Tab-separated table of C-alpha atoms in Angstrom:
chain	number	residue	atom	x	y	z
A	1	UNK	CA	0.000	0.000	0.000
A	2	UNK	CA	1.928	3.008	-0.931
A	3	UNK	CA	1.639	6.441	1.784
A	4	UNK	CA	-0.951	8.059	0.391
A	5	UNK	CA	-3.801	5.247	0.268
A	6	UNK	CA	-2.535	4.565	3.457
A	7	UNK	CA	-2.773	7.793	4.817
A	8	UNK	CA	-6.912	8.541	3.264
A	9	UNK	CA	-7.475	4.875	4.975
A	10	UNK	CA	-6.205	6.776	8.563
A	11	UNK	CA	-8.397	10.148	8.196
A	12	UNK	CA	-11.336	8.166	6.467
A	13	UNK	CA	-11.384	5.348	9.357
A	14	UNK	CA	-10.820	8.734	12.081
A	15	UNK	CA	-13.956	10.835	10.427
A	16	UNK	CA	-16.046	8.258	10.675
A	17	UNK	CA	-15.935	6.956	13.826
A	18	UNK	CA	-15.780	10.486	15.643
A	19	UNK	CA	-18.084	12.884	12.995
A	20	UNK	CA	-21.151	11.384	15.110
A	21	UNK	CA	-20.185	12.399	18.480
A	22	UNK	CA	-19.086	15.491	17.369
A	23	UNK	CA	-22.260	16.369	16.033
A	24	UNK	CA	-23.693	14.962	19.679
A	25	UNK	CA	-21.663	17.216	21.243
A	26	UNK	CA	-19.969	14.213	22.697
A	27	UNK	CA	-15.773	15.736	22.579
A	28	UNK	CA	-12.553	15.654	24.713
A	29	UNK	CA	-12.373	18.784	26.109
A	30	UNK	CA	-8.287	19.406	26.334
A	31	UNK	CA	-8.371	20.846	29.873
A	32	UNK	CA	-4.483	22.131	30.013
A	33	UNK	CA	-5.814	24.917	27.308
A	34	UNK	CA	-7.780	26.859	29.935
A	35	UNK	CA	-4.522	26.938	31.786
A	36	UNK	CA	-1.379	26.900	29.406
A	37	UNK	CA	0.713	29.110	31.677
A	38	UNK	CA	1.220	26.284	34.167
A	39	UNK	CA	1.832	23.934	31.167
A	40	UNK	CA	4.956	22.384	31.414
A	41	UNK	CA	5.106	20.486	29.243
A	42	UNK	CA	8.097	20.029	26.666
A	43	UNK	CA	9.629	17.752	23.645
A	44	UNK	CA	11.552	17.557	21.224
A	45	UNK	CA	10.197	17.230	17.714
A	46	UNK	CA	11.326	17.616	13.664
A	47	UNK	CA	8.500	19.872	12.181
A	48	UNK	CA	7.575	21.408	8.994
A	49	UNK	CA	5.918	24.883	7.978
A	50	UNK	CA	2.937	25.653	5.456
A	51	UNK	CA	3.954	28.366	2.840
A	52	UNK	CA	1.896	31.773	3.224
A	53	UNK	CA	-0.712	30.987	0.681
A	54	UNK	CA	-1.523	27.476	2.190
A	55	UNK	CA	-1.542	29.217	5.491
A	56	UNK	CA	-4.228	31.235	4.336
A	57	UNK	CA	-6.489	28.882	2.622
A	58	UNK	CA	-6.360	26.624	6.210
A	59	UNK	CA	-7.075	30.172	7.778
A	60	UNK	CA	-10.313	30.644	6.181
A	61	UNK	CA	-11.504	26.918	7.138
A	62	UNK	CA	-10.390	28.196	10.574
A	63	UNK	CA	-12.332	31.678	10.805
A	64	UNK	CA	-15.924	29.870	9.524
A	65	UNK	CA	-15.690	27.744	12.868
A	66	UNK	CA	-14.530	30.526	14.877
A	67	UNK	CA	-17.247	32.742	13.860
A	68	UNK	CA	-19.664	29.940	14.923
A	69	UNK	CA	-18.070	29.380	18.090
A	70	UNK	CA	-15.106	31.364	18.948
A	71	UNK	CA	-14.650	29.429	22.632
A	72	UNK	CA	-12.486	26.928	20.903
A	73	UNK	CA	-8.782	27.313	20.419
A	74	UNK	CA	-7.644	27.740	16.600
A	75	UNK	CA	-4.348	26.985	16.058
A	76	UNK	CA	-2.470	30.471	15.022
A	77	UNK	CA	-0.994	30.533	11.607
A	78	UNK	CA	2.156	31.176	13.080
A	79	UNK	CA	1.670	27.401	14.738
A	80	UNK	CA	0.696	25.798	12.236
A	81	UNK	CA	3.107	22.563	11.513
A	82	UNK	CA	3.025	19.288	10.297
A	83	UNK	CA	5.567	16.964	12.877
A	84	UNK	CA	7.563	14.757	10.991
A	85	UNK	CA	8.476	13.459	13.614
A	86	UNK	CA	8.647	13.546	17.646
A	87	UNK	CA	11.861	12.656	18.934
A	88	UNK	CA	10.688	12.815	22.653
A	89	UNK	CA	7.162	13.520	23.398
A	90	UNK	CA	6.437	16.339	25.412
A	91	UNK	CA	5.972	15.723	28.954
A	92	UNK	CA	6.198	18.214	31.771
A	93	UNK	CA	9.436	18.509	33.880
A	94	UNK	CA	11.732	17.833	30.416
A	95	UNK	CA	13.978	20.542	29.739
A	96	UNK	CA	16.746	20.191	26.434
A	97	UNK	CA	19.856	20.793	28.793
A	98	UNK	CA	19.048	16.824	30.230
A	99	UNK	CA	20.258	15.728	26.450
A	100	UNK	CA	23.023	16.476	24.125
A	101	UNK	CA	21.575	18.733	21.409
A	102	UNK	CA	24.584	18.397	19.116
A	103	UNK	CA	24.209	15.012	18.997
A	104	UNK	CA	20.545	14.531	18.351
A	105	UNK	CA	21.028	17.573	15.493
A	106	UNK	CA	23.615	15.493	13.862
A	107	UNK	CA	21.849	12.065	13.999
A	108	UNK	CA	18.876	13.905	12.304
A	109	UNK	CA	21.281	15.598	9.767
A	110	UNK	CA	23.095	12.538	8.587
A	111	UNK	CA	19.717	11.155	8.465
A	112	UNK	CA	18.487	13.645	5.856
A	113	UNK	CA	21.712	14.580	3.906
A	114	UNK	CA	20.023	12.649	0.845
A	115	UNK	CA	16.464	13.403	0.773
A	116	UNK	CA	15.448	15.825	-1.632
A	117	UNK	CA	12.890	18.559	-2.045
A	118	UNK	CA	9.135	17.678	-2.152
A	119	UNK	CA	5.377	18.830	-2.210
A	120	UNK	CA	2.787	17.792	0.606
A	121	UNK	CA	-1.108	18.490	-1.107
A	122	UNK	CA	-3.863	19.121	1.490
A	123	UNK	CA	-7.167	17.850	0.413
A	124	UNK	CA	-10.051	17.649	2.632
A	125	UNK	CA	-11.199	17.472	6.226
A	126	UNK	CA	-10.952	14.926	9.318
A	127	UNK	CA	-11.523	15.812	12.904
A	128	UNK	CA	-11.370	13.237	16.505
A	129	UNK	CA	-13.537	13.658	19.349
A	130	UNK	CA	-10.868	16.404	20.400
A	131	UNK	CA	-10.132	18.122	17.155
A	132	UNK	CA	-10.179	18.982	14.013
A	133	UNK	CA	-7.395	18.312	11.179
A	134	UNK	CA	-6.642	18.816	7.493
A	135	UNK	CA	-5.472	15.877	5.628
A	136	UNK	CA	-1.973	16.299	4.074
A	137	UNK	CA	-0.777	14.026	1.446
A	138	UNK	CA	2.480	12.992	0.250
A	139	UNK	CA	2.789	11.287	-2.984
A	140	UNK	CA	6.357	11.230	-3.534
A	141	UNK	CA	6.686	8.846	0.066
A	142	UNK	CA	9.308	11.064	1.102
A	143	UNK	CA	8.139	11.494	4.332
A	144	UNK	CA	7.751	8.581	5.277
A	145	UNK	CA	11.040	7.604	4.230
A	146	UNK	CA	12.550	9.954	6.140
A	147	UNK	CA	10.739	9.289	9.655
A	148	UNK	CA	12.062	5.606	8.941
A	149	UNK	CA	15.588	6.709	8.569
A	150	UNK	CA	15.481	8.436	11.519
A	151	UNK	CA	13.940	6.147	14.021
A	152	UNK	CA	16.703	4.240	12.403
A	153	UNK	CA	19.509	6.089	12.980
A	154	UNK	CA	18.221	6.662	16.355
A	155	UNK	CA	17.823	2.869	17.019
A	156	UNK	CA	21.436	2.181	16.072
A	157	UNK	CA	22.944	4.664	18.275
A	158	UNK	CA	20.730	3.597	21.073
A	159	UNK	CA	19.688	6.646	22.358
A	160	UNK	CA	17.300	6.545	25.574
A	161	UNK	CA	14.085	8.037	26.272
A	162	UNK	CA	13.776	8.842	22.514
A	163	UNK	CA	10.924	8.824	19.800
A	164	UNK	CA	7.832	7.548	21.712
A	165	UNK	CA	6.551	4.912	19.695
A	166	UNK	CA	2.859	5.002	21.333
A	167	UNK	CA	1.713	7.315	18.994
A	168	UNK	CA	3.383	6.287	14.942
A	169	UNK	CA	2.678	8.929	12.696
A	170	UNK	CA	1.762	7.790	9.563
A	171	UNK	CA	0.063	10.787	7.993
A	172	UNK	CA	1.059	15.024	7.099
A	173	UNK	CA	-2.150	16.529	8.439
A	174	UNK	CA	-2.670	20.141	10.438
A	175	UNK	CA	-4.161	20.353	13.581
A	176	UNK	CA	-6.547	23.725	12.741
A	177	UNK	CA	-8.745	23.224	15.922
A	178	UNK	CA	-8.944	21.647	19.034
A	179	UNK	CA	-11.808	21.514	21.701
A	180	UNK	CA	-11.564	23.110	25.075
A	181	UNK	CA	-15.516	24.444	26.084
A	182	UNK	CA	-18.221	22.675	24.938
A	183	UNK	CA	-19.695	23.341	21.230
A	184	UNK	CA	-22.315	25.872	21.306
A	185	UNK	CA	-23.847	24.094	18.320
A	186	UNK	CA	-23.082	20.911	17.772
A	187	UNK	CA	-24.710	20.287	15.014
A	188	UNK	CA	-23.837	23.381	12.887
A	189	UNK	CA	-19.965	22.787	13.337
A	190	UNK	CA	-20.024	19.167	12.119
A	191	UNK	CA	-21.545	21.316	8.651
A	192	UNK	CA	-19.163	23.353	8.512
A	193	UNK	CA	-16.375	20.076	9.089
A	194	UNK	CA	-18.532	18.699	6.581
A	195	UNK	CA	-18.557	21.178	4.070
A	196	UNK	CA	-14.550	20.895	3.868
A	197	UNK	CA	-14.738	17.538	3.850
A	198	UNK	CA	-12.918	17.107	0.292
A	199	UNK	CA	-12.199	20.494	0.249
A	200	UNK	CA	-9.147	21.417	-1.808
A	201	UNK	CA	-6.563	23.616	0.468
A	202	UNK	CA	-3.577	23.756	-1.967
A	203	UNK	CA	-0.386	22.258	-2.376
A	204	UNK	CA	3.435	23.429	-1.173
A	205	UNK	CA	6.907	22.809	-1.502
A	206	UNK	CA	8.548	20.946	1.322
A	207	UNK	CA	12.312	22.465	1.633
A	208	UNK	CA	13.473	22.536	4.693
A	209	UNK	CA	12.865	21.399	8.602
A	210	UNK	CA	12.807	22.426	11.768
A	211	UNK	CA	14.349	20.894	14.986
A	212	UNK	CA	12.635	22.473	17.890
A	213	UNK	CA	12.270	22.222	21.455
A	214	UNK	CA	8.616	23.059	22.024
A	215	UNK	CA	5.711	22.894	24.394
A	216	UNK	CA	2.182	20.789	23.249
A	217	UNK	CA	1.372	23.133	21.056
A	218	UNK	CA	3.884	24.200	19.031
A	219	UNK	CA	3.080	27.515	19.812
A	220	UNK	CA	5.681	30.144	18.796
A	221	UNK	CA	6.413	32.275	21.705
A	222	UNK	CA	7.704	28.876	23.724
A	223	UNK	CA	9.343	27.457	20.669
A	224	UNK	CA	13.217	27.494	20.102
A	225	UNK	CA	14.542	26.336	16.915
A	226	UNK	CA	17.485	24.242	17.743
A	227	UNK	CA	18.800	23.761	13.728
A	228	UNK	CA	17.326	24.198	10.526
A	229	UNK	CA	17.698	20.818	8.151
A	230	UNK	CA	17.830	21.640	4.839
A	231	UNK	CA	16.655	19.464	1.635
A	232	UNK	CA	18.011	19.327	-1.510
């Protein structure tokens, strides 16, 4: 099955089995997003940014819910990220002086001194019980490539307490929303989910990475950059 059938499989199999309960009203209300001051909680990850146009086109998905119930959090456009890959999950109490930066950065660079330039298309809608996501696609299977030649790399040199497993990503989607009050409407903001199901969003150039030490979120003010991986 190559990455992209794969991926549709993975948002088709998520839509349906949470698009009822969101219409119910029946979410997982993130609780730490009431509170994110005394979050603490911190990772590692390698992430990639939208351009500005694709940025935009996600934006406008993101101000129809808003104006239908602005309670929610929307990620900013400045946050906006698709994780290639988390090299240690964010957990609360980590701090990147307990690891050896260097060494991580050049694991992850020898990793990707061969991969080459690409383009990630995002087509259509998914959500979970706790939020909603745009479905990236990848049709070169670069991506994948390269999160399995890094957990590779980082296998061989043994490395503890690094890329969490639990969770393997297998798909380039956004996180646009996520659910911390309970929907006003219910009903009205699976439509609008709905209505982008197989929405077209654009497509962008994939040129470069970012190794960051980050909170949940990604968010920007508590995100440092530790190197920037270039592709060729």
């Amino acid at each position: 099955m190559d990455s992209t059938t794969e991926a549709q499989q993975i948002y088709n199999q998520l839509y349906h089995s949470s698009k009822h309960l969101v219409r119910a009203g029946e979410i997982d209300i993130d609780q730490n997003l009431s509170d994110q001051k005394n979050d603490h909680r911190r990772g590692l990850s390698i992430i990639l940014r939208p351009d500005r146009n694709t940025a935009n086109q996600m934006e406008k998905f993101q101000d129809e819910m808003q104006k239908l119930d602005s309670r929610q959090y929307y990620q900013p456009k400045t946050d906006l990220h698709i994780t290639l890959l988390s090299i240690i999950t964010a957990y609360d109490g980590f701090k990147s002086e307990q690891i050896d930066i260097d060494h991580y950065s050049n694991i992850i660079s020898d990793a990707l001194k061969n991969q080459k330039k690409f383009s990630i298309s995002l087509q259509g809608v998914t959500c979970s019980t706790g939020a909603v996501m745009i479905q990236g696609f990848d049709e070169s299977g670069n991506l994948q490539a390269m999160r399995e030649n890094i957990q590779q790399a980082f296998k061989n040199f043994k490395i503890k307490d690094s890329l969490d497993s639990r969770y393997p990503l297998k798909t380039a989607h956004f996180t646009v929303a996520r659910f911390m009050q309970p929907l006003t409407n219910p009903q009205s903001y699976y439509e609008i989910i709905e209505k982008y199901r197989d929405h077209y969003f654009g497509s962008f150039e994939v040129a470069e990475f970012d190794f960051v030490y980050h909170d949940w979120y990604q968010s920007i003010d508590k995100l440092q950059i530790l190197k920037k991986l270039k592709l060729h």
